[in-house]
Short mmCIF file of C-alpha atoms in Angstrom, two decimals:
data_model
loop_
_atom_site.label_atom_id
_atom_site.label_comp_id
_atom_site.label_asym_id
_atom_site.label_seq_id
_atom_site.Cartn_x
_atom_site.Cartn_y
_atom_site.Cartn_z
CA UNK A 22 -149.62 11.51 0.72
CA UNK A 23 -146.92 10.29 3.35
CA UNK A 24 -143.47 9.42 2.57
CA UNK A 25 -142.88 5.82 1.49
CA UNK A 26 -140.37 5.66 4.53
CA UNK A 27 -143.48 6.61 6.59
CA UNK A 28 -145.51 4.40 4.64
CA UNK A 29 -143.47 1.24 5.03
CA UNK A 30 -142.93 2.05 9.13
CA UNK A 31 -146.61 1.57 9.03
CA UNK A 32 -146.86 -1.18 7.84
CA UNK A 33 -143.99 -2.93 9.33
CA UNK A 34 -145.25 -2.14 12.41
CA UNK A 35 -148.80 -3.77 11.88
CA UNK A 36 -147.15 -7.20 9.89
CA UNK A 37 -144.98 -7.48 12.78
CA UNK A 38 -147.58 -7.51 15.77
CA UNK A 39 -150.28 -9.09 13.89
CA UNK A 40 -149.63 -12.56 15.56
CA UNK A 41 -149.55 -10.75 18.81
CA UNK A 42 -152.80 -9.96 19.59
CA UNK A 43 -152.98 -12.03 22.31
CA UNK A 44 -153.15 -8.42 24.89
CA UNK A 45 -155.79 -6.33 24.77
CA UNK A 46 -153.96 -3.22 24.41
CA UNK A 47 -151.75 -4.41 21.50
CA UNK A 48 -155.38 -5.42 19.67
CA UNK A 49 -156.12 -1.54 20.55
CA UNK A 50 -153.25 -0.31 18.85
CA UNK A 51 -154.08 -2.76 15.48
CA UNK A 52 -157.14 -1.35 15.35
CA UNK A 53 -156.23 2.22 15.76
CA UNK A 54 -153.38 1.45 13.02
CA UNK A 55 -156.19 -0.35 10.67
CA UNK A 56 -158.34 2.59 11.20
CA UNK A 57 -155.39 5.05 10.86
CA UNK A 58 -154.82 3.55 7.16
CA UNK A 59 -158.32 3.85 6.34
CA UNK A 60 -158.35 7.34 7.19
CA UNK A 61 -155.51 8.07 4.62
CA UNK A 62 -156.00 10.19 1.44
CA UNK A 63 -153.96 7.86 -0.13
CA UNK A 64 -154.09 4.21 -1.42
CA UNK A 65 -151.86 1.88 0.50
CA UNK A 66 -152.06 -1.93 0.21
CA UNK A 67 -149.11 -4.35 1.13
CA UNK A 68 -147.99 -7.67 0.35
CA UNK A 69 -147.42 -10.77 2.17
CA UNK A 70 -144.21 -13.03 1.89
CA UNK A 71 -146.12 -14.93 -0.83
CA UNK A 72 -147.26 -12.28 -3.27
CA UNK A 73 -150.73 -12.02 -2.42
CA UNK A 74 -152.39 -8.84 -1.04
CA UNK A 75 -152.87 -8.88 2.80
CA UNK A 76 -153.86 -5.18 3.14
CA UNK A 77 -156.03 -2.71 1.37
CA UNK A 78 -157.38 0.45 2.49
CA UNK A 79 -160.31 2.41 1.59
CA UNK A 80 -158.59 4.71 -0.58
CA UNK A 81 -157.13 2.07 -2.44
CA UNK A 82 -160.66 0.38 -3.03
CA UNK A 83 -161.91 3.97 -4.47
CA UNK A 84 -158.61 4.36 -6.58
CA UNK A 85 -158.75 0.71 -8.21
CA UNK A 86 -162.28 -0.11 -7.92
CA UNK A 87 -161.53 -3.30 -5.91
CA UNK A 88 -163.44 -3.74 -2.67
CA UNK A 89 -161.11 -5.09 0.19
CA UNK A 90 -163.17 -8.08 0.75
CA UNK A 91 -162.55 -9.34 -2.83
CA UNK A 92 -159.00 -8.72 -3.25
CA UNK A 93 -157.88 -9.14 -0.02
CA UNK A 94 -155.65 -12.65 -0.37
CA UNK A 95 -155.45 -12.76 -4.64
CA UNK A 96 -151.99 -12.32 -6.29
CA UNK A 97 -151.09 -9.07 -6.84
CA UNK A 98 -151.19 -10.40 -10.30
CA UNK A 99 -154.80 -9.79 -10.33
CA UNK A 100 -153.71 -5.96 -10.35
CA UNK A 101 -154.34 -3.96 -13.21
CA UNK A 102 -151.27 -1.51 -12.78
CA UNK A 103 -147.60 -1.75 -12.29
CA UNK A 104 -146.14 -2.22 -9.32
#
C-alpha cells in the first residue's frame, strides 16, 4: 500500500489536469495515471469538491463490492464504512 502522501500526489495530479486534456500527450499521461491506479493493490477512490465520488479503482470495487460504473458520482454517503 503507498503512503497517503503518495496517495494524495496522485491524485492531485490527475484532479488538476483533468480539464486539460486538450494535448494529446497530457491525455497519455491521464491514462497512464488511470491505469497506474488500477494496477494498485490497494483501494483508492477520491472525492470531488461536492462530496460525491469521482474516482474508484479496481481494488476498491473488489474491497467494497461496488462496481465503478455504479458508484462513480453518488455521495460518499452511499458508503458503507467510515471515512
Amino acid at each position: 500500500t503507498l503512503p497517503l502522501q503518495e496517495v494524495t500526489f496522485i491524485l492531485t495530479l490527475l484532479l488538476r489536469t483533468k480539464n486539460m486534456i486538450n494535448d494529446d500527450r497530457l491525455a497519455l499521461d491521464i491514462n497512464f495515471t488511470h491505469l497506474l491506479l488500477d494496477s494498485m493493490a490497494g483501494g483508492v477512490f477520491a472525492l470531488n469538491k461536492a462530496g460525491n465520488i469521482c474516482l474508484w479503482n479496481r481494488a476498491m470495487e473488489r474491497i467494497s463490492g461496488y462496481d465503478a460504473d455504479e458508484i462513480m458520482g453518488n455521495s460518499c454517503e452511499v458508503l458503507s464504512f467510515d471515512l
